[in-house]
Amino acid sequence: MDMRTKVSVMATKKIKVYEGKAKILYEGPDAGTLIQYFKDDATAFNNKKKGTIQSKGILNNRISTLLMKGVESMGIPTHYMKTLNMREQLVRRVEIIPLEVVIRNFAAGSFAERYGVEEGDKLPFPIVEFCYKKDEKGDPLITEDSIYALQLAEPEEVDILRNFAFRINDFLGGVFYGIGIRLV
């Protein structure tokens, strides 16, 4: 059975693995794969405000495909395998490190609020922040020592995350600059 046939068969009997704010993950056609479905749901303020934007999932799928291919072209591994249709991608099943990696190029949002600096000011250099990916706690800022104490990641993994984050920031900065958007 070729991949297309396997995916087609899977589409008729999908087994949901996970549902988040923007995506649903289903078992994939082969071991170690998932089908990632992009939803039209929209949330803001840490899921406190909810709505629907027609065709948002279709647009997110296209943008994700473009960006994942670009990141992979830089030699950075991703979970992306291929786009299946307007709303779905075939992706690798991965082990999630419960950290959110934020690169800041400008003072904005919680950074500006936390430090009392002017929103929109360009920072002298991009900085990295780690947040503990825990929705019920509001994804709090976390120090590296806390990451190690909670055994969320090893020092080598944090170094890799930081390195990839800065490289991806450079890539995204260029992509968005090219279409007139400032990457904050």
mmCIF file of N, CA, C and O in Angstrom, residues 26 45 69 98 173:
data_model
loop_
_atom_site.group_PDB
_atom_site.id
_atom_site.type_symbol
_atom_site.label_atom_id
_atom_site.label_comp_id
_atom_site.label_asym_id
_atom_site.label_seq_id
_atom_site.Cartn_x
_atom_site.Cartn_y
_atom_site.Cartn_z
ATOM 1 N N TYR A 26 -3.990 13.381 14.762
ATOM 2 C CA TYR A 26 -4.555 12.046 14.598
ATOM 3 C C TYR A 26 -3.416 11.062 14.358
ATOM 4 O O TYR A 26 -2.356 11.438 13.861
ATOM 5 N N PHE A 45 -5.390 35.971 24.554
ATOM 6 C CA PHE A 45 -5.252 36.149 25.998
ATOM 7 C C PHE A 45 -5.259 34.803 26.726
ATOM 8 O O PHE A 45 -6.046 34.575 27.646
ATOM 9 N N LYS A 69 9.559 24.248 5.614
ATOM 10 C CA LYS A 69 10.504 23.954 4.528
ATOM 11 C C LYS A 69 11.699 24.904 4.579
ATOM 12 O O LYS A 69 12.837 24.499 4.332
ATOM 13 N N PRO A 98 8.633 20.393 27.402
ATOM 14 C CA PRO A 98 7.598 21.373 27.776
ATOM 15 C C PRO A 98 8.135 22.783 28.027
ATOM 16 O O PRO A 98 7.940 23.364 29.086
ATOM 17 N N GLY A 173 13.041 36.734 10.568
ATOM 18 C CA GLY A 173 13.220 38.181 10.427
ATOM 19 C C GLY A 173 13.356 38.573 8.970
ATOM 20 O O GLY A 173 12.757 39.549 8.515
#
